[in-house]
Amino acid sequence: MIAPLPGVRELGQRLAPDEVMPAWLAGMVERIDGAGIADLLPRPAVSAPQVGRRSAVLMLFADGPQGPDLLLTARAVTLRSHAGQPAFPGGKQDGSEDAVATALREAEEETGLDPDSVTPVALLPDLFLGVTGFLVSPVVGYWHRPGPVSAVDPAETAAVARVPVADLADPARRGRVRHPSGYVGPAFEVADMVVWGFTAGLVEVLLDLGGWSVPWDQHRYIVLPELGLALPDPEAGHLGDGDRGGGNGRAPETSVRT
């Protein structure tokens, strides 16, 4: 294990008291607070070997018509990095802003949400993405006053969707993907998107933390869209299945769902 560096958060952190969020989210925050990477993620992870470029993502929950929902976006197909891939709102930190400020600013720029309508409730440990060198801070938020959202700049964001947690937990919508890089990891078919890679790994963690996970067919494989297959690396790292997929992060040889 590489020694931790100053400024790298290795434990989850509560940001708000239970009173400002629904009970279903308060339980998640309690599990995050003080938990380390090994407590939260499906595979062992090491600390960042150096403090790389910092970024943050907003994992925003709201009380929706069908129960709790989660805000997801789809990146524009014309972007040079991870084109067309579903994601949480987020991006690089600017100047001296902290993770929460970054996550809220990026979410506003991408979806048009009002930052004042969001209550940040927890921070997950920082996650280091080795290929790009990004140190990502996942911010959990409660959307206490939901408003209209949409793709603000089509050149950056192709779609914005509030996805019911019930859909994400539905075994009929869950599966795995395999990527030409050898990566195997979780995937979700929701809102006309195949959510996979880093984002799907975090969604899986959130379902477990929220107590929403139910058994699903782990031999079910979902075909990646062409843009996903073309990506050089899914940047999922310890959020993939690793050796559980059959060794060296590769999927076992089974038929792929079409």
PDB file of C-alpha atoms in Angstrom:
ATOM      1  CA  MET A   1       0.000   0.000   0.000  1.00  0.00           C
ATOM      2  CA  ILE A   2       1.387   3.378  -0.987  1.00  0.00           C
ATOM      3  CA  ALA A   3       1.523   5.863   1.871  1.00  0.00           C
ATOM      4  CA  PRO A   4      -1.276   8.443   1.809  1.00  0.00           C
ATOM      5  CA  LEU A   5      -0.457  11.935   0.646  1.00  0.00           C
ATOM      6  CA  PRO A   6      -1.488  15.179   2.337  1.00  0.00           C
ATOM      7  CA  GLY A   7      -4.703  16.476   0.859  1.00  0.00           C
ATOM      8  CA  VAL A   8      -5.978  13.053  -0.246  1.00  0.00           C
ATOM      9  CA  ARG A   9      -9.156  12.125   1.629  1.00  0.00           C
ATOM     10  CA  GLU A  10      -9.089   8.436   2.502  1.00  0.00           C
ATOM     11  CA  LEU A  11     -12.231   8.357   4.651  1.00  0.00           C
ATOM     12  CA  GLY A  12     -15.820   9.217   3.896  1.00  0.00           C
ATOM     13  CA  GLN A  13     -17.154  12.346   5.552  1.00  0.00           C
ATOM     14  CA  ARG A  14     -20.578  13.521   6.661  1.00  0.00           C
ATOM     15  CA  LEU A  15     -21.446  17.054   5.584  1.00  0.00           C
ATOM     16  CA  ALA A  16     -24.965  17.512   6.967  1.00  0.00           C
ATOM     17  CA  PRO A  17     -27.105  16.312   9.900  1.00  0.00           C
ATOM     18  CA  ASP A  18     -29.855  13.718   9.476  1.00  0.00           C
ATOM     19  CA  GLU A  19     -32.534  16.368  10.001  1.00  0.00           C
ATOM     20  CA  VAL A  20     -31.975  17.952   6.577  1.00  0.00           C
ATOM     21  CA  MET A  21     -32.406  14.770   4.542  1.00  0.00           C
ATOM     22  CA  PRO A  22     -34.904  11.901   4.236  1.00  0.00           C
ATOM     23  CA  ALA A  23     -34.369   8.776   6.320  1.00  0.00           C
ATOM     24  CA  TRP A  24     -33.430   6.687   3.267  1.00  0.00           C
ATOM     25  CA  LEU A  25     -30.498   9.013   2.591  1.00  0.00           C
ATOM     26  CA  ALA A  26     -29.526   9.472   6.239  1.00  0.00           C
ATOM     27  CA  GLY A  27     -28.762   5.774   6.498  1.00  0.00           C
ATOM     28  CA  MET A  28     -26.416   6.004   3.516  1.00  0.00           C
ATOM     29  CA  VAL A  29     -24.617   9.015   4.973  1.00  0.00           C
ATOM     30  CA  GLU A  30     -24.127   7.182   8.267  1.00  0.00           C
ATOM     31  CA  ARG A  31     -22.455   4.301   6.405  1.00  0.00           C
ATOM     32  CA  ILE A  32     -20.205   6.656   4.447  1.00  0.00           C
ATOM     33  CA  ASP A  33     -19.043   8.724   7.422  1.00  0.00           C
ATOM     34  CA  GLY A  34     -15.618   7.484   8.531  1.00  0.00           C
ATOM     35  CA  ALA A  35     -15.563   4.560   6.076  1.00  0.00           C
ATOM     36  CA  GLY A  36     -12.402   3.852   4.119  1.00  0.00           C
ATOM     37  CA  ILE A  37     -12.003   2.892   0.491  1.00  0.00           C
ATOM     38  CA  ALA A  38     -11.747  -0.796   1.357  1.00  0.00           C
ATOM     39  CA  ASP A  39     -15.058  -0.569   3.243  1.00  0.00           C
ATOM     40  CA  LEU A  40     -16.928   0.943   0.310  1.00  0.00           C
ATOM     41  CA  LEU A  41     -15.470  -0.384  -2.927  1.00  0.00           C
ATOM     42  CA  PRO A  42     -15.682  -3.888  -4.399  1.00  0.00           C
ATOM     43  CA  ARG A  43     -11.931  -4.185  -5.032  1.00  0.00           C
ATOM     44  CA  PRO A  44      -8.860  -3.159  -3.049  1.00  0.00           C
ATOM     45  CA  ALA A  45      -7.474   0.230  -3.987  1.00  0.00           C
ATOM     46  CA  VAL A  46      -4.234   2.058  -3.315  1.00  0.00           C
ATOM     47  CA  SER A  47      -3.678   5.672  -2.448  1.00  0.00           C
ATOM     48  CA  ALA A  48      -2.748   8.113  -5.164  1.00  0.00           C
ATOM     49  CA  PRO A  49       1.001   7.885  -5.912  1.00  0.00           C
ATOM     50  CA  GLN A  50       0.947  11.627  -6.446  1.00  0.00           C
ATOM     51  CA  VAL A  51      -1.638  14.344  -6.233  1.00  0.00           C
ATOM     52  CA  GLY A  52      -2.858  14.571  -9.792  1.00  0.00           C
ATOM     53  CA  ARG A  53      -5.424  16.813 -11.365  1.00  0.00           C
ATOM     54  CA  ARG A  54      -8.373  17.222  -9.033  1.00  0.00           C
ATOM     55  CA  SER A  55     -11.975  16.814 -10.061  1.00  0.00           C
ATOM     56  CA  ALA A  56     -15.345  16.158  -8.450  1.00  0.00           C
ATOM     57  CA  VAL A  57     -18.652  14.571  -9.386  1.00  0.00           C
ATOM     58  CA  LEU A  58     -22.116  15.196  -7.940  1.00  0.00           C
ATOM     59  CA  MET A  59     -24.191  12.134  -7.066  1.00  0.00           C
ATOM     60  CA  LEU A  60     -27.506  13.900  -6.588  1.00  0.00           C
ATOM     61  CA  PHE A  61     -30.513  12.185  -5.014  1.00  0.00           C
ATOM     62  CA  ALA A  62     -34.071  13.514  -4.901  1.00  0.00           C
ATOM     63  CA  ASP A  63     -37.534  12.393  -3.826  1.00  0.00           C
ATOM     64  CA  GLY A  64     -39.132  11.604  -7.171  1.00  0.00           C
ATOM     65  CA  PRO A  65     -42.583  10.464  -8.305  1.00  0.00           C
ATOM     66  CA  GLN A  66     -41.375   6.843  -8.171  1.00  0.00           C
ATOM     67  CA  GLY A  67     -39.354   7.177  -4.988  1.00  0.00           C
ATOM     68  CA  PRO A  68     -35.701   8.191  -4.700  1.00  0.00           C
ATOM     69  CA  ASP A  69     -34.000   9.076  -7.976  1.00  0.00           C
ATOM     70  CA  LEU A  70     -30.471   9.884  -9.121  1.00  0.00           C
ATOM     71  CA  LEU A  71     -29.347  12.521 -11.624  1.00  0.00           C
ATOM     72  CA  LEU A  72     -27.316  11.219 -14.577  1.00  0.00           C
ATOM     73  CA  THR A  73     -26.049  12.808 -17.768  1.00  0.00           C
ATOM     74  CA  ALA A  74     -24.767  11.555 -21.112  1.00  0.00           C
ATOM     75  CA  ARG A  75     -21.624  13.149 -22.494  1.00  0.00           C
ATOM     76  CA  ALA A  76     -21.786  14.577 -26.011  1.00  0.00           C
ATOM     77  CA  VAL A  77     -20.619  12.235 -28.748  1.00  0.00           C
ATOM     78  CA  THR A  78     -18.280  14.918 -30.112  1.00  0.00           C
ATOM     79  CA  LEU A  79     -16.126  15.215 -26.978  1.00  0.00           C
ATOM     80  CA  ARG A  80     -12.516  14.050 -27.194  1.00  0.00           C
ATOM     81  CA  SER A  81     -12.677  12.381 -23.763  1.00  0.00           C
ATOM     82  CA  HIS A  82     -15.206   9.625 -23.019  1.00  0.00           C
ATOM     83  CA  ALA A  83     -17.543  10.669 -25.823  1.00  0.00           C
ATOM     84  CA  GLY A  84     -21.122   9.518 -25.397  1.00  0.00           C
ATOM     85  CA  GLN A  85     -20.521   7.928 -22.005  1.00  0.00           C
ATOM     86  CA  PRO A  86     -23.134   8.325 -19.239  1.00  0.00           C
ATOM     87  CA  ALA A  87     -21.773  10.171 -16.225  1.00  0.00           C
ATOM     88  CA  PHE A  88     -22.502  12.090 -13.081  1.00  0.00           C
ATOM     89  CA  PRO A  89     -22.300  15.859 -13.461  1.00  0.00           C
ATOM     90  CA  GLY A  90     -18.761  16.917 -12.685  1.00  0.00           C
ATOM     91  CA  GLY A  91     -15.390  18.054 -13.898  1.00  0.00           C
ATOM     92  CA  LYS A  92     -12.047  19.623 -13.016  1.00  0.00           C
ATOM     93  CA  GLN A  93     -11.597  21.845  -9.977  1.00  0.00           C
ATOM     94  CA  ASP A  94     -10.854  25.480 -10.696  1.00  0.00           C
ATOM     95  CA  GLY A  95      -8.317  27.369  -8.636  1.00  0.00           C
ATOM     96  CA  SER A  96      -8.783  26.965  -4.906  1.00  0.00           C
ATOM     97  CA  GLU A  97     -12.404  25.735  -4.945  1.00  0.00           C
ATOM     98  CA  ASP A  98     -13.159  22.606  -2.936  1.00  0.00           C
ATOM     99  CA  ALA A  99     -14.843  19.419  -4.123  1.00  0.00           C
ATOM    100  CA  VAL A 100     -18.357  20.564  -3.209  1.00  0.00           C
ATOM    101  CA  ALA A 101     -17.968  23.883  -5.031  1.00  0.00           C
ATOM    102  CA  THR A 102     -16.642  22.065  -8.103  1.00  0.00           C
ATOM    103  CA  ALA A 103     -19.436  19.507  -8.152  1.00  0.00           C
ATOM    104  CA  LEU A 104     -22.159  22.154  -7.814  1.00  0.00           C
ATOM    105  CA  ARG A 105     -20.600  24.479 -10.394  1.00  0.00           C
ATOM    106  CA  GLU A 106     -20.195  21.711 -12.943  1.00  0.00           C
ATOM    107  CA  ALA A 107     -23.733  20.445 -12.325  1.00  0.00           C
ATOM    108  CA  GLU A 108     -25.117  23.924 -12.912  1.00  0.00           C
ATOM    109  CA  GLU A 109     -23.079  24.348 -16.098  1.00  0.00           C
ATOM    110  CA  GLU A 110     -24.118  20.950 -17.469  1.00  0.00           C
ATOM    111  CA  THR A 111     -27.752  20.636 -16.365  1.00  0.00           C
ATOM    112  CA  GLY A 112     -28.918  24.110 -15.350  1.00  0.00           C
ATOM    113  CA  LEU A 113     -29.804  23.108 -11.793  1.00  0.00           C
ATOM    114  CA  ASP A 114     -29.833  25.758  -9.069  1.00  0.00           C
ATOM    115  CA  PRO A 115     -26.905  25.108  -6.664  1.00  0.00           C
ATOM    116  CA  ASP A 116     -28.954  26.588  -3.820  1.00  0.00           C
ATOM    117  CA  SER A 117     -31.491  23.780  -4.305  1.00  0.00           C
ATOM    118  CA  VAL A 118     -28.868  21.162  -3.354  1.00  0.00           C
ATOM    119  CA  THR A 119     -27.770  20.158   0.140  1.00  0.00           C
ATOM    120  CA  PRO A 120     -24.349  18.448   0.083  1.00  0.00           C
ATOM    121  CA  VAL A 121     -24.620  15.590   2.597  1.00  0.00           C
ATOM    122  CA  ALA A 122     -21.455  13.465   2.286  1.00  0.00           C
ATOM    123  CA  LEU A 123     -18.091  12.966   0.608  1.00  0.00           C
ATOM    124  CA  LEU A 124     -16.779   9.567  -0.410  1.00  0.00           C
ATOM    125  CA  PRO A 125     -13.027   8.915  -0.193  1.00  0.00           C
ATOM    126  CA  ASP A 126     -11.014  10.367  -3.060  1.00  0.00           C
ATOM    127  CA  LEU A 127     -10.596   7.963  -5.979  1.00  0.00           C
ATOM    128  CA  PHE A 128      -7.436   8.003  -8.077  1.00  0.00           C
ATOM    129  CA  LEU A 129      -7.823   7.252 -11.802  1.00  0.00           C
ATOM    130  CA  GLY A 130      -4.412   6.077 -12.860  1.00  0.00           C
ATOM    131  CA  VAL A 131      -4.639   6.431 -16.639  1.00  0.00           C
ATOM    132  CA  THR A 132      -5.580  10.119 -16.647  1.00  0.00           C
ATOM    133  CA  GLY A 133      -4.068  10.998 -13.282  1.00  0.00           C
ATOM    134  CA  PHE A 134      -7.302  12.514 -11.958  1.00  0.00           C
ATOM    135  CA  LEU A 135      -8.084  12.459  -8.258  1.00  0.00           C
ATOM    136  CA  VAL A 136     -11.895  12.387  -8.132  1.00  0.00           C
ATOM    137  CA  SER A 137     -13.949  13.514  -5.137  1.00  0.00           C
ATOM    138  CA  PRO A 138     -17.469  11.987  -5.227  1.00  0.00           C
ATOM    139  CA  VAL A 139     -19.986  14.322  -3.543  1.00  0.00           C
ATOM    140  CA  VAL A 140     -23.363  12.995  -2.393  1.00  0.00           C
ATOM    141  CA  GLY A 141     -26.119  15.592  -2.499  1.00  0.00           C
ATOM    142  CA  TYR A 142     -29.787  15.843  -1.590  1.00  0.00           C
ATOM    143  CA  TRP A 143     -31.911  17.829  -4.022  1.00  0.00           C
ATOM    144  CA  HIS A 144     -34.225  19.389  -1.476  1.00  0.00           C
ATOM    145  CA  ARG A 145     -35.900  21.636  -4.062  1.00  0.00           C
ATOM    146  CA  PRO A 146     -35.821  19.879  -7.452  1.00  0.00           C
ATOM    147  CA  GLY A 147     -36.282  22.035 -10.516  1.00  0.00           C
ATOM    148  CA  PRO A 148     -36.121  21.651 -14.274  1.00  0.00           C
ATOM    149  CA  VAL A 149     -32.863  20.336 -15.741  1.00  0.00           C
ATOM    150  CA  SER A 150     -31.688  19.798 -19.296  1.00  0.00           C
ATOM    151  CA  ALA A 151     -28.527  19.727 -21.388  1.00  0.00           C
ATOM    152  CA  VAL A 152     -27.241  23.321 -21.217  1.00  0.00           C
ATOM    153  CA  ASP A 153     -24.545  22.958 -23.862  1.00  0.00           C
ATOM    154  CA  PRO A 154     -25.191  20.197 -26.442  1.00  0.00           C
ATOM    155  CA  ALA A 155     -21.492  20.300 -27.321  1.00  0.00           C
ATOM    156  CA  GLU A 156     -20.729  18.994 -23.830  1.00  0.00           C
ATOM    157  CA  THR A 157     -23.861  17.209 -22.619  1.00  0.00           C
ATOM    158  CA  ALA A 158     -26.191  15.157 -24.794  1.00  0.00           C
ATOM    159  CA  ALA A 159     -28.868  14.271 -22.237  1.00  0.00           C
ATOM    160  CA  VAL A 160     -29.892  14.720 -18.601  1.00  0.00           C
ATOM    161  CA  ALA A 161     -32.133  12.274 -16.749  1.00  0.00           C
ATOM    162  CA  ARG A 162     -33.521  11.719 -13.264  1.00  0.00           C
ATOM    163  CA  VAL A 163     -33.338   7.941 -12.999  1.00  0.00           C
ATOM    164  CA  PRO A 164     -35.448   6.185 -10.342  1.00  0.00           C
ATOM    165  CA  VAL A 165     -33.373   4.104  -7.934  1.00  0.00           C
ATOM    166  CA  ALA A 166     -35.968   1.363  -8.460  1.00  0.00           C
ATOM    167  CA  ASP A 167     -34.928   1.192 -12.128  1.00  0.00           C
ATOM    168  CA  LEU A 168     -31.236   1.026 -11.244  1.00  0.00           C
ATOM    169  CA  ALA A 169     -31.897  -1.786  -8.756  1.00  0.00           C
ATOM    170  CA  ASP A 170     -34.169  -3.716 -11.148  1.00  0.00           C
ATOM    171  CA  PRO A 171     -32.436  -7.056 -11.948  1.00  0.00           C
ATOM    172  CA  ALA A 172     -33.864  -6.913 -15.482  1.00  0.00           C
ATOM    173  CA  ARG A 173     -31.867  -3.710 -16.098  1.00  0.00           C
ATOM    174  CA  ARG A 174     -28.589  -4.841 -14.547  1.00  0.00           C
ATOM    175  CA  GLY A 175     -25.708  -6.715 -16.087  1.00  0.00           C
ATOM    176  CA  ARG A 176     -22.035  -6.540 -16.905  1.00  0.00           C
ATOM    177  CA  VAL A 177     -20.060  -5.201 -19.827  1.00  0.00           C
ATOM    178  CA  ARG A 178     -16.729  -6.274 -21.205  1.00  0.00           C
ATOM    179  CA  HIS A 179     -14.423  -3.765 -22.843  1.00  0.00           C
ATOM    180  CA  PRO A 180     -11.650  -4.466 -25.376  1.00  0.00           C
ATOM    181  CA  SER A 181      -9.130  -3.269 -22.774  1.00  0.00           C
ATOM    182  CA  GLY A 182     -10.002  -6.348 -20.696  1.00  0.00           C
ATOM    183  CA  TYR A 183     -12.107  -4.410 -18.220  1.00  0.00           C
ATOM    184  CA  VAL A 184     -15.238  -6.159 -16.918  1.00  0.00           C
ATOM    185  CA  GLY A 185     -17.666  -4.254 -14.742  1.00  0.00           C
ATOM    186  CA  PRO A 186     -21.249  -3.476 -13.826  1.00  0.00           C
ATOM    187  CA  ALA A 187     -23.731  -1.878 -16.190  1.00  0.00           C
ATOM    188  CA  PHE A 188     -27.289  -0.572 -16.118  1.00  0.00           C
ATOM    189  CA  GLU A 189     -29.792  -0.145 -18.952  1.00  0.00           C
ATOM    190  CA  VAL A 190     -31.793   2.916 -17.919  1.00  0.00           C
ATOM    191  CA  ALA A 191     -33.182   6.100 -19.500  1.00  0.00           C
ATOM    192  CA  ASP A 192     -32.153   4.961 -22.991  1.00  0.00           C
ATOM    193  CA  MET A 193     -28.540   4.712 -21.821  1.00  0.00           C
ATOM    194  CA  VAL A 194     -26.066   1.954 -21.019  1.00  0.00           C
ATOM    195  CA  VAL A 195     -24.451   3.222 -17.827  1.00  0.00           C
ATOM    196  CA  TRP A 196     -21.057   1.571 -17.327  1.00  0.00           C
ATOM    197  CA  GLY A 197     -17.433   2.196 -16.336  1.00  0.00           C
ATOM    198  CA  PHE A 198     -16.580   4.572 -13.511  1.00  0.00           C
ATOM    199  CA  THR A 199     -20.154   5.859 -13.204  1.00  0.00           C
ATOM    200  CA  ALA A 200     -21.717   2.389 -13.054  1.00  0.00           C
ATOM    201  CA  GLY A 201     -19.190   1.376 -10.425  1.00  0.00           C
ATOM    202  CA  LEU A 202     -20.235   4.293  -8.249  1.00  0.00           C
ATOM    203  CA  VAL A 203     -23.926   3.540  -8.867  1.00  0.00           C
ATOM    204  CA  GLU A 204     -23.324  -0.019  -7.654  1.00  0.00           C
ATOM    205  CA  VAL A 205     -21.652   1.321  -4.505  1.00  0.00           C
ATOM    206  CA  LEU A 206     -24.591   3.684  -3.873  1.00  0.00           C
ATOM    207  CA  LEU A 207     -27.143   0.881  -4.293  1.00  0.00           C
ATOM    208  CA  ASP A 208     -25.259  -1.178  -1.717  1.00  0.00           C
ATOM    209  CA  LEU A 209     -24.910   1.743   0.697  1.00  0.00           C
ATOM    210  CA  GLY A 210     -28.599   2.594   0.373  1.00  0.00           C
ATOM    211  CA  GLY A 211     -29.699  -0.985   0.997  1.00  0.00           C
ATOM    212  CA  TRP A 212     -31.378  -1.106  -2.419  1.00  0.00           C
ATOM    213  CA  SER A 213     -29.390  -3.916  -4.033  1.00  0.00           C
ATOM    214  CA  VAL A 214     -31.256  -7.126  -4.820  1.00  0.00           C
ATOM    215  CA  PRO A 215     -29.922 -10.333  -6.417  1.00  0.00           C
ATOM    216  CA  TRP A 216     -29.370 -10.105 -10.171  1.00  0.00           C
ATOM    217  CA  ASP A 217     -27.997 -12.374 -12.884  1.00  0.00           C
ATOM    218  CA  GLN A 218     -24.253 -11.769 -12.852  1.00  0.00           C
ATOM    219  CA  HIS A 219     -23.869 -13.869 -16.001  1.00  0.00           C
ATOM    220  CA  ARG A 220     -25.969 -11.406 -17.996  1.00  0.00           C
ATOM    221  CA  TYR A 221     -23.854  -9.310 -20.336  1.00  0.00           C
ATOM    222  CA  ILE A 222     -24.917  -6.048 -21.952  1.00  0.00           C
ATOM    223  CA  VAL A 223     -23.473  -5.009 -25.295  1.00  0.00           C
ATOM    224  CA  LEU A 224     -21.557  -1.745 -25.157  1.00  0.00           C
ATOM    225  CA  PRO A 225     -22.487   0.953 -27.671  1.00  0.00           C
ATOM    226  CA  GLU A 226     -19.912   1.474 -30.416  1.00  0.00           C
ATOM    227  CA  LEU A 227     -18.613   4.659 -28.810  1.00  0.00           C
ATOM    228  CA  GLY A 228     -17.994   2.760 -25.593  1.00  0.00           C
ATOM    229  CA  LEU A 229     -16.115   0.021 -27.396  1.00  0.00           C
ATOM    230  CA  ALA A 230     -13.949   2.663 -29.049  1.00  0.00           C
ATOM    231  CA  LEU A 231     -12.796   4.219 -25.760  1.00  0.00           C
ATOM    232  CA  PRO A 232      -9.168   3.337 -24.988  1.00  0.00           C
ATOM    233  CA  ASP A 233      -9.866   2.740 -21.298  1.00  0.00           C
ATOM    234  CA  PRO A 234     -13.049   2.919 -19.212  1.00  0.00           C
ATOM    235  CA  GLU A 235     -11.221   4.520 -16.230  1.00  0.00           C
ATOM    236  CA  ALA A 236     -13.064   2.322 -13.759  1.00  0.00           C
ATOM    237  CA  GLY A 237     -10.127   0.706 -11.976  1.00  0.00           C
ATOM    238  CA  HIS A 238     -11.172  -0.678  -8.613  1.00  0.00           C
ATOM    239  CA  LEU A 239     -14.829  -0.023  -9.498  1.00  0.00           C
ATOM    240  CA  GLY A 240     -14.776  -2.936 -11.942  1.00  0.00           C
ATOM    241  CA  ASP A 241     -15.181  -6.630 -11.239  1.00  0.00           C
ATOM    242  CA  GLY A 242     -11.500  -7.500 -11.317  1.00  0.00           C
ATOM    243  CA  ASP A 243     -10.739 -11.149 -10.776  1.00  0.00           C
ATOM    244  CA  ARG A 244     -14.391 -11.882 -10.092  1.00  0.00           C
ATOM    245  CA  GLY A 245     -14.881 -11.769 -13.852  1.00  0.00           C
ATOM    246  CA  GLY A 246     -12.537 -14.661 -14.525  1.00  0.00           C
ATOM    247  CA  GLY A 247      -8.991 -13.409 -13.889  1.00  0.00           C
ATOM    248  CA  ASN A 248      -7.029 -10.288 -14.823  1.00  0.00           C
ATOM    249  CA  GLY A 249     -10.214  -8.263 -15.035  1.00  0.00           C
ATOM    250  CA  ARG A 250     -11.489 -10.223 -18.042  1.00  0.00           C
ATOM    251  CA  ALA A 251     -14.926 -11.660 -18.459  1.00  0.00           C
ATOM    252  CA  PRO A 252     -15.477 -15.418 -18.560  1.00  0.00           C
ATOM    253  CA  GLU A 253     -16.326 -16.759 -21.982  1.00  0.00           C
ATOM    254  CA  THR A 254     -20.099 -16.701 -22.001  1.00  0.00           C
ATOM    255  CA  SER A 255     -22.593 -15.561 -24.542  1.00  0.00           C
ATOM    256  CA  VAL A 256     -23.198 -11.830 -24.729  1.00  0.00           C
ATOM    257  CA  ARG A 257     -26.772 -10.589 -24.583  1.00  0.00           C
ATOM    258  CA  THR A 258     -27.993  -8.952 -27.763  1.00  0.00           C
TER     259      THR A 258
END
